[in-house]
Coordinates of C-alpha atoms in Angstrom, one line a residue:
M1 CA 38.3 122.7 76.2
A2 CA 41.8 120.5 76.2
T3 CA 41.5 117.2 77.7
I4 CA 44.0 114.8 78.5
A5 CA 43.6 111.3 77.4
S6 CA 44.3 108.3 79.8
H7 CA 47.1 106.1 77.7
Q8 CA 48.8 102.7 79.0
V9 CA 52.2 103.0 80.6
R10 CA 54.4 99.8 79.5
A11 CA 57.1 98.7 82.2
G12 CA 59.3 97.0 79.7
R13 CA 60.2 94.0 81.9
T14 CA 58.8 91.5 78.7
T15 CA 60.9 93.7 76.2
E16 CA 63.6 93.2 78.4
L17 CA 63.0 89.7 79.1
G18 CA 63.5 89.2 75.2
L19 CA 66.3 91.0 74.7
L20 CA 68.3 89.4 77.8
V21 CA 67.4 86.2 75.4
L22 CA 69.4 87.6 73.1
A23 CA 72.3 89.1 74.7
L24 CA 73.1 85.6 76.8
A25 CA 72.8 83.6 73.1
L26 CA 75.3 86.6 72.3
G27 CA 77.6 85.5 75.6
V28 CA 77.2 81.8 75.9
G29 CA 77.4 81.4 71.6
A30 CA 80.9 83.4 71.8
Y31 CA 82.0 80.8 74.6
A32 CA 81.3 77.8 72.7
L33 CA 82.5 79.7 69.1
V34 CA 86.0 79.9 71.4
G35 CA 86.0 76.6 72.0
L36 CA 85.2 75.2 68.5
G37 CA 87.6 77.6 66.9
T38 CA 90.9 76.2 69.1
A39 CA 90.2 73.0 70.1
D40 CA 87.1 72.2 67.5
A41 CA 84.9 71.2 70.6
V42 CA 82.3 72.8 72.3
P43 CA 83.9 73.7 76.1
T44 CA 83.6 71.1 78.6
N45 CA 82.0 73.6 81.1
W46 CA 80.2 75.3 78.7
L47 CA 77.0 74.2 80.0
G48 CA 77.7 75.1 83.9
Y49 CA 78.8 78.0 82.5
A50 CA 75.6 78.8 80.5
I51 CA 73.6 77.8 83.2
G52 CA 75.7 80.3 86.0
L53 CA 75.3 83.3 83.7
T54 CA 71.4 82.5 82.6
V55 CA 70.8 82.2 86.2
L56 CA 72.5 85.4 87.3
S57 CA 70.3 87.5 84.5
L58 CA 67.5 85.8 85.1
A59 CA 67.6 86.7 88.7
L60 CA 68.5 90.4 88.7
H61 CA 65.5 90.9 86.1
G62 CA 63.4 89.3 88.7
V63 CA 64.5 91.6 91.1
L64 CA 63.9 94.3 89.0
R65 CA 60.2 93.1 88.3
W66 CA 60.0 93.2 92.0
R67 CA 62.1 96.5 93.0
A68 CA 62.0 98.3 90.1
P69 CA 59.4 97.4 87.5
Y70 CA 59.5 100.5 85.1
A71 CA 63.2 100.9 84.9
D72 CA 64.6 100.8 81.6
P73 CA 64.4 97.6 79.4
V74 CA 67.5 98.1 77.8
I75 CA 70.1 98.7 79.9
L76 CA 70.4 95.4 81.6
P77 CA 70.4 93.2 78.2
L78 CA 73.6 95.4 77.4
A79 CA 75.4 95.1 80.1
V80 CA 74.9 91.5 80.4
G81 CA 75.8 91.4 76.5
L82 CA 79.1 93.2 76.7
N83 CA 80.2 91.3 80.3
G84 CA 79.3 87.4 78.7
I85 CA 81.7 88.8 75.1
G86 CA 84.2 89.8 77.4
L87 CA 84.1 86.5 79.2
A88 CA 84.4 84.7 76.0
M89 CA 87.5 87.0 74.6
I90 CA 89.1 86.2 78.2
Y91 CA 88.7 82.6 78.0
R92 CA 89.8 82.6 74.5
I93 CA 93.5 84.2 75.9
D94 CA 93.0 81.9 78.6
L95 CA 93.3 78.9 76.1
A96 CA 96.6 80.7 74.2
E97 CA 98.4 82.2 77.2
E98 CA 97.5 79.0 79.9
T99 CA 96.3 81.3 82.6
G100 CA 93.1 80.8 84.6
F101 CA 92.0 84.9 84.2
S102 CA 88.1 83.8 82.8
V103 CA 87.3 81.4 86.4
R104 CA 88.2 84.7 88.3
Q105 CA 86.4 86.7 86.2
L106 CA 83.3 84.9 86.6
T107 CA 83.5 85.0 90.4
W108 CA 83.6 88.9 90.0
T109 CA 80.5 88.4 87.0
A110 CA 78.9 86.7 89.7
L111 CA 79.7 88.7 92.8
S112 CA 79.2 91.9 90.6
M113 CA 75.3 91.0 90.2
V114 CA 74.5 89.9 93.1
L115 CA 75.7 93.6 94.6
A116 CA 74.0 95.3 91.9
A117 CA 71.0 93.8 92.8
A118 CA 71.6 94.4 96.6
V119 CA 71.7 98.1 95.6
L120 CA 68.3 97.5 93.9
V121 CA 66.5 96.2 96.7
W122 CA 68.3 98.8 99.4
L123 CA 68.2 102.1 97.8
R124 CA 64.0 102.4 97.0
D125 CA 64.9 106.1 96.3
H126 CA 68.0 107.4 94.5
R127 CA 67.3 111.3 96.2
T128 CA 68.2 108.9 99.4
L129 CA 72.2 109.4 98.0
R130 CA 71.7 113.3 98.3
R131 CA 71.7 113.2 102.1
Y132 CA 75.7 111.9 102.2
T133 CA 76.7 114.5 99.4
Y134 CA 79.7 115.5 101.5
V135 CA 80.0 112.2 103.0
A136 CA 80.4 111.0 99.4
M137 CA 83.1 113.4 98.8
L138 CA 85.3 112.7 101.6
A139 CA 84.5 108.8 100.8
G140 CA 86.2 109.7 97.0
L141 CA 88.8 111.6 98.0
V142 CA 89.8 109.0 100.3
L143 CA 89.7 106.2 97.8
L144 CA 91.6 108.3 95.4
V145 CA 94.3 108.9 97.8
L146 CA 94.7 104.9 99.3
P147 CA 97.1 104.0 96.4
L148 CA 99.3 106.7 97.7
L149 CA 99.4 105.0 101.5
P150 CA 102.3 102.5 102.5
F151 CA 102.0 98.8 102.6
I152 CA 98.9 98.8 100.9
G153 CA 99.4 101.0 97.6
A154 CA 101.3 99.3 94.9
T155 CA 103.0 99.8 91.8
I156 CA 102.0 98.1 89.0
N157 CA 103.6 99.0 85.4
G158 CA 104.4 102.3 86.5
A159 CA 101.1 103.4 88.0
R160 CA 100.5 103.5 91.5
I161 CA 96.9 102.9 91.4
W162 CA 96.6 99.6 93.0
V163 CA 95.5 98.5 96.8
R164 CA 96.4 94.9 97.8
V165 CA 95.0 93.6 101.3
G166 CA 95.1 90.3 101.7
G167 CA 96.5 89.0 98.3
V168 CA 93.3 90.9 96.8
G169 CA 94.5 93.9 93.9
L170 CA 92.2 96.4 93.9
Q171 CA 91.7 100.0 92.0
P172 CA 90.0 102.0 94.4
A173 CA 89.6 105.0 91.7
E174 CA 86.9 102.8 90.3
F175 CA 84.3 102.9 93.1
G176 CA 85.9 106.6 94.0
K177 CA 84.4 107.8 90.2
I178 CA 81.2 106.5 92.2
A179 CA 81.0 108.6 95.3
L180 CA 82.4 111.9 93.5
A181 CA 79.6 111.6 90.8
V182 CA 77.1 111.5 94.1
F183 CA 79.1 114.4 95.5
F184 CA 79.3 116.2 92.1
A185 CA 75.4 115.8 91.7
G186 CA 74.6 117.1 95.1
Y187 CA 76.9 119.8 95.5
L188 CA 76.0 121.5 92.0
V189 CA 72.2 121.0 92.2
S190 CA 72.4 123.2 95.4
N191 CA 74.2 125.8 93.3
R192 CA 73.1 125.4 90.2
D193 CA 71.8 128.9 90.2
T194 CA 75.1 130.8 91.4
L195 CA 76.9 128.7 89.1
A196 CA 75.1 129.4 85.6
L197 CA 73.7 133.3 86.2
A198 CA 76.7 135.2 88.3
G199 CA 79.5 136.3 86.5
P200 CA 80.6 139.0 83.9
K201 CA 80.4 138.4 80.0
L202 CA 83.1 138.6 77.5
L203 CA 83.4 137.8 74.3
G204 CA 79.6 136.0 74.4
L205 CA 80.9 133.9 77.1
Q206 CA 79.4 134.1 80.8
L207 CA 82.4 134.1 82.9
P208 CA 82.1 132.9 86.3
R209 CA 82.4 135.0 89.7
A210 CA 86.3 134.2 90.9
R211 CA 84.9 132.8 94.4
D212 CA 82.8 130.6 92.2
L213 CA 85.9 129.1 90.4
G214 CA 86.8 127.6 93.7
P215 CA 85.3 124.3 93.2
I216 CA 87.0 123.3 89.6
L217 CA 90.0 124.7 90.8
L218 CA 90.1 122.2 93.8
V219 CA 88.9 119.3 91.6
W220 CA 91.5 120.7 89.1
L221 CA 94.4 120.4 91.6
V222 CA 93.3 116.8 92.6
S223 CA 93.2 115.7 89.0
L224 CA 97.0 116.6 88.6
G225 CA 98.1 115.2 91.5
V226 CA 96.4 112.0 90.6
L227 CA 98.4 112.4 87.4
V228 CA 101.9 113.3 89.2
L229 CA 101.7 111.4 92.2
E230 CA 99.7 108.1 91.0
R231 CA 101.0 108.2 87.1
D232 CA 97.8 107.5 85.9
L233 CA 96.8 109.9 83.4
G234 CA 93.6 107.8 82.6
T235 CA 92.1 108.5 86.4
S236 CA 93.1 112.1 86.1
L237 CA 91.3 112.6 82.9
L238 CA 88.4 110.5 83.9
F239 CA 88.1 112.3 87.0
F240 CA 88.1 116.1 85.6
G241 CA 86.1 114.9 82.4
M242 CA 82.9 114.1 85.3
F243 CA 83.3 117.2 86.9
V244 CA 83.6 119.3 83.6
A245 CA 80.5 117.3 82.2
M246 CA 78.4 117.6 85.4
L247 CA 78.9 121.2 85.4
Y248 CA 78.1 121.7 82.4
L249 CA 74.5 119.7 82.2
A250 CA 73.9 122.0 85.7
T251 CA 74.5 125.5 84.5
E252 CA 74.4 125.3 80.5
R253 CA 77.1 126.8 80.1
V254 CA 79.8 126.7 77.3
S255 CA 82.0 128.7 79.5
W256 CA 82.7 126.3 81.9
V257 CA 83.8 123.5 79.2
V258 CA 86.2 126.0 77.8
I259 CA 87.6 126.6 81.2
G260 CA 87.7 122.9 82.0
L261 CA 89.8 121.8 78.8
A262 CA 92.1 124.7 79.5
L263 CA 92.7 124.2 82.3
F264 CA 93.2 120.1 81.8
A265 CA 95.4 120.8 78.9
G266 CA 97.5 123.4 80.5
G267 CA 98.2 121.3 83.4
A268 CA 99.0 118.3 81.4
A269 CA 101.3 120.3 79.0
A270 CA 103.1 121.5 82.4
A271 CA 103.1 117.8 83.6
A272 CA 104.4 116.5 80.3
S273 CA 107.3 119.0 80.4
T274 CA 108.4 118.4 84.1
F275 CA 107.7 114.9 85.1
G276 CA 109.6 112.0 83.1
H277 CA 106.9 109.3 83.3
V278 CA 104.4 111.7 81.8
A279 CA 106.8 112.7 78.9
A280 CA 107.2 109.2 78.2
R281 CA 103.8 108.5 77.8
F282 CA 103.4 111.3 75.5
D283 CA 106.6 110.2 73.3
V284 CA 105.1 106.6 73.2
W285 CA 102.1 108.5 71.8
L286 CA 103.2 110.5 69.3
H287 CA 106.6 108.3 68.3
A288 CA 105.4 104.8 68.5
L289 CA 106.6 103.5 65.1
D290 CA 110.5 104.9 66.0
D291 CA 112.7 101.9 66.5
E292 CA 114.4 103.6 69.8
V293 CA 110.8 104.4 71.1
Y294 CA 109.7 100.7 70.3
A295 CA 112.2 98.8 72.1
R296 CA 112.4 100.9 74.8
S297 CA 112.4 98.8 77.8
P298 CA 110.7 99.6 80.0
G299 CA 107.7 102.2 79.0
G300 CA 108.3 101.4 75.3
S301 CA 105.5 101.6 72.5
G302 CA 106.1 97.4 71.8
Q303 CA 102.8 96.9 73.4
L304 CA 101.0 99.6 71.4
V305 CA 102.1 98.5 68.1
Q306 CA 101.6 94.9 68.3
G307 CA 98.0 95.7 68.9
L308 CA 97.7 98.0 66.4
W309 CA 99.5 95.3 64.4
G310 CA 96.6 92.4 66.0
M311 CA 93.4 94.9 65.1
A312 CA 95.0 95.4 61.5
S313 CA 95.1 91.3 60.6
G314 CA 91.5 91.0 61.9
G315 CA 90.4 93.3 59.2
L316 CA 86.8 94.1 58.3
F317 CA 85.5 90.7 59.3
G318 CA 87.9 89.7 61.7
T319 CA 89.7 86.3 61.8
G320 CA 87.1 84.5 63.9
W321 CA 86.9 83.5 67.5
G322 CA 89.9 81.4 68.6
E323 CA 91.2 81.9 65.3
G324 CA 93.6 84.9 65.9
R325 CA 96.5 85.4 68.0
P326 CA 95.5 87.8 70.8
D327 CA 98.5 86.2 73.0
L328 CA 101.0 88.2 71.2
V329 CA 99.9 91.5 72.9
P330 CA 100.8 92.0 76.6
Y331 CA 97.8 92.1 78.7
A332 CA 95.2 91.4 76.0
E333 CA 92.6 90.3 78.6
S334 CA 92.6 93.5 80.2
D335 CA 94.4 97.0 78.8
F336 CA 94.2 95.9 75.2
I337 CA 91.0 93.8 75.2
V338 CA 89.8 96.0 72.6
A339 CA 92.6 95.1 70.0
S340 CA 92.0 91.3 71.0
L341 CA 88.1 91.8 69.9
G342 CA 89.5 93.6 67.0
E343 CA 91.6 91.0 65.4
E344 CA 88.9 88.1 66.3
L345 CA 85.9 90.5 65.5
G346 CA 87.2 92.7 62.8
L347 CA 86.0 96.3 62.2
T348 CA 82.6 95.0 61.9
G349 CA 82.1 93.4 64.9
L350 CA 84.1 95.8 67.1
M351 CA 82.1 98.7 65.9
A352 CA 79.0 96.7 67.1
V353 CA 80.3 96.4 70.1
L354 CA 81.0 100.1 70.4
A355 CA 77.4 100.6 69.3
C356 CA 76.2 98.8 72.5
Y357 CA 78.1 101.2 74.4
L358 CA 76.6 104.4 72.1
V359 CA 72.9 102.8 73.1
L360 CA 73.8 102.3 77.0
V361 CA 75.0 105.9 76.9
Q362 CA 71.9 106.6 75.6
R363 CA 69.6 105.3 77.7
G364 CA 71.7 106.9 80.5
L365 CA 71.5 110.0 79.0
R366 CA 67.5 110.0 77.7
T367 CA 67.2 108.7 82.0
A368 CA 68.6 111.8 82.9
I369 CA 66.2 113.7 81.1
G370 CA 63.3 111.8 82.1
V371 CA 63.5 111.9 85.8
R372 CA 61.7 114.8 87.6
D373 CA 64.5 115.8 90.1
G374 CA 67.5 117.8 89.0
F375 CA 69.4 115.5 91.5
G376 CA 68.9 112.9 90.0
K377 CA 69.7 114.3 86.2
L378 CA 73.0 115.4 87.4
L379 CA 73.5 111.8 88.9
A380 CA 72.4 109.7 85.6
G381 CA 74.2 112.2 83.0
G382 CA 77.2 112.0 85.1
L383 CA 77.3 108.3 85.3
S384 CA 76.8 107.8 82.0
F385 CA 79.0 110.3 80.7
V386 CA 81.5 108.1 83.2
I387 CA 81.3 105.1 80.8
A388 CA 81.3 107.6 77.4
V389 CA 84.9 108.8 78.4
Q390 CA 86.3 105.7 79.7
C391 CA 85.4 103.8 76.6
F392 CA 86.6 106.8 74.4
V393 CA 89.8 107.2 77.0
V394 CA 90.4 103.2 76.2
V395 CA 89.9 103.1 72.9
G396 CA 91.4 105.9 71.9
G397 CA 94.1 105.1 73.6
V398 CA 94.6 101.6 71.8
T399 CA 94.0 103.1 68.7
R400 CA 96.6 105.7 69.3
L401 CA 94.3 109.0 69.4
I402 CA 95.2 109.8 72.5
P403 CA 97.9 109.1 74.9
L404 CA 97.8 105.1 76.3
T405 CA 96.0 104.9 80.2
G406 CA 95.7 102.3 82.0
L407 CA 92.2 102.4 82.4
T408 CA 90.2 99.2 81.6
T409 CA 86.6 98.9 79.6
P410 CA 83.9 98.5 81.1
F411 CA 82.4 95.1 81.6
L412 CA 84.7 93.8 78.7
A413 CA 88.5 93.9 80.5
Y414 CA 89.5 91.5 83.1
G415 CA 89.5 93.4 86.5
G416 CA 87.6 92.5 89.6
S417 CA 87.8 96.3 90.6
S418 CA 86.1 97.8 87.4
L419 CA 83.5 95.5 86.5
V420 CA 81.9 95.7 90.1
A421 CA 82.2 99.5 90.1
N422 CA 80.1 99.5 86.7
W423 CA 77.7 96.9 87.7
V424 CA 76.8 99.4 90.3
V425 CA 77.0 102.1 88.1
V426 CA 74.2 99.9 86.0
A427 CA 72.4 99.3 89.3
L428 CA 72.0 103.0 90.1
L429 CA 71.1 104.1 86.5
L430 CA 68.0 101.3 86.2
R431 CA 67.0 103.1 90.0
I432 CA 67.1 106.7 88.5
S433 CA 65.2 105.3 85.6
D434 CA 62.4 103.4 87.4
E435 CA 61.6 107.0 88.5
A436 CA 61.9 108.3 85.3
R437 CA 59.4 106.1 83.9
R438 CA 57.1 105.5 86.5
P439 CA 53.5 107.3 85.8
A440 CA 52.8 110.1 88.3
P441 CA 49.9 109.3 90.8
A442 CA 46.9 111.8 90.1
V443 CA 45.7 113.4 93.5
R444 CA 42.1 114.2 93.5
T445 CA 40.6 117.9 93.6
V446 CA 39.0 119.2 96.9
T447 CA 36.3 121.8 96.2
P448 CA 34.3 123.9 98.8
G449 CA 31.0 122.1 97.9
G450 CA 32.5 119.0 98.2
G451 CA 31.7 117.7 94.7
T452 CA 34.1 115.7 92.0
P453 CA 35.1 118.0 89.5
T454 CA 34.8 116.7 85.8
G455 CA 38.5 118.1 84.3
G456 CA 40.5 121.1 84.6
P457 CA 44.0 121.6 84.7
G458 CA 46.4 120.0 86.7
T459 CA 45.5 116.3 85.6
G460 CA 47.9 114.0 86.0
T461 CA 48.9 111.2 84.1
P462 CA 47.3 108.0 85.1
A463 CA 49.1 103.9 85.2
H464 CA 47.7 101.3 83.6
G465 CA 45.0 103.4 81.5
T466 CA 43.0 104.6 85.0
P467 CA 40.6 107.2 84.1
V468 CA 41.8 110.7 84.4
V469 CA 41.4 112.3 87.8
T470 CA 41.1 116.0 88.6
G471 CA 44.0 117.0 90.4
T472 CA 47.8 118.2 90.3
P473 CA 50.3 115.1 89.8
V474 CA 52.3 114.1 92.5
G475 CA 55.6 112.1 92.5
P476 CA 58.9 111.9 92.6
G477 CA 60.7 115.7 92.2
V478 CA 57.2 117.5 92.0
G479 CA 57.4 120.3 94.4
R480 CA 55.1 123.2 95.8
A481 CA 53.7 125.2 93.4
G482 CA 56.0 128.0 91.6
G483 CA 58.9 125.5 93.6
D484 CA 62.2 124.6 91.6
G485 CA 60.8 120.7 91.6
D486 CA 63.6 119.1 93.9
D487 CA 61.5 119.1 96.8
D488 CA 61.5 115.7 98.6
Q489 CA 57.8 116.0 100.2
P490 CA 55.1 116.9 97.4
T491 CA 52.4 118.9 98.4
E492 CA 48.8 118.2 97.5
V493 CA 47.0 121.2 95.9
V494 CA 44.0 121.9 97.6
R495 CA 41.5 124.6 95.8
G496 CA 39.3 126.8 97.6
V497 CA 39.9 125.5 100.9
P498 CA 42.2 127.1 103.0
R499 CA 45.0 125.2 104.7

């Protein structure tokens, strides 16, 4: 007879604490090296900066021990490390340009981490968000449309993606992506069977029914509206790409990816041939080194080419913290912070930073695989893909792999909206990973004679090495026997006793 051996399920908080020490050493050490490289002295505010970042990080670690003890132990240190490196680079540019962006970014960092802790405390179960599927849809669409409104909408660098209220500028699309991820996850988990199984086959592809194309056509039209009206190629690509990725996760149908890519490519090509500002972006991408395009003002390729030259001067190992000239590139602290890091850290350092993003996305996708309910799988997968595609769009634009966009690099670039939104994404991934890694409790089986069986099928995995108790595992996402596993209220299985 097969048996199931009990095993210790490690929460991973001690591992997380060790990785946090390493992440803080990277961020705080980089901040000190910037001062040494520019003025041969450690910055005067270094100690206060180090204490502040350490207290914030350890406080969030303590919240995880309290509210989400089984959360993934790698996600938080990665976010802290990337945030710290970004703060150091912004401080470096402050010294070169005599600006004060680093102080503001540190303030946004504190606010972001406090908000992430609040999400972890308030949201005890990620499946609660499924109740607000259509509320999230409405909120996401409103956030996308806000920059188009008079009086509060603002156009900066040719893109109308900003909202200014009381002197504070925000990018609502950064928060809209979270709301829309919640909506997509809730909608797709309810309609995945129809989207996956219905429809004819053509050349080996399972095509959707005409009426099932409605949601993807609506999302396509909204994304094109963002591209044309707000002149924002990056948000449009991010928004539509997230939906197509989550659609594939829900249905496992390649046809949805093919249809999605065809729709976006066709729409972008039509927009480039019809609207001048879209055509200008493609012209800068394809002919960046032409004298006419380089000298064009506004909308020339000077910023892009300066960034390329900066990364080329960095070489393999970089000029070193504080030894480069990132101030020669416009908006080096925000849109082109990747080029600034490439110059001072070199190809090796930049690849290490990208590897951190790769591991962060991998841990998010691993969470999606491990969580027991369909909504959590789609939400974790969608949020992980958002980070991945945002990094691809930013780095691809800076290196001329794709047209340049207005997106910011998560955690690294200057910008309060992006930083707050991405810390909320981290909090949601931590919450879902706590459910994914938490061992399911075992429910004791009741027999007609009132005895206690010694073994049998359906034995759950106990926590902390407790003995195996015969029964059916009951935990998040475990539904009635024969169900789809998405019931919010698990059912105890009682053998031989009529219910």
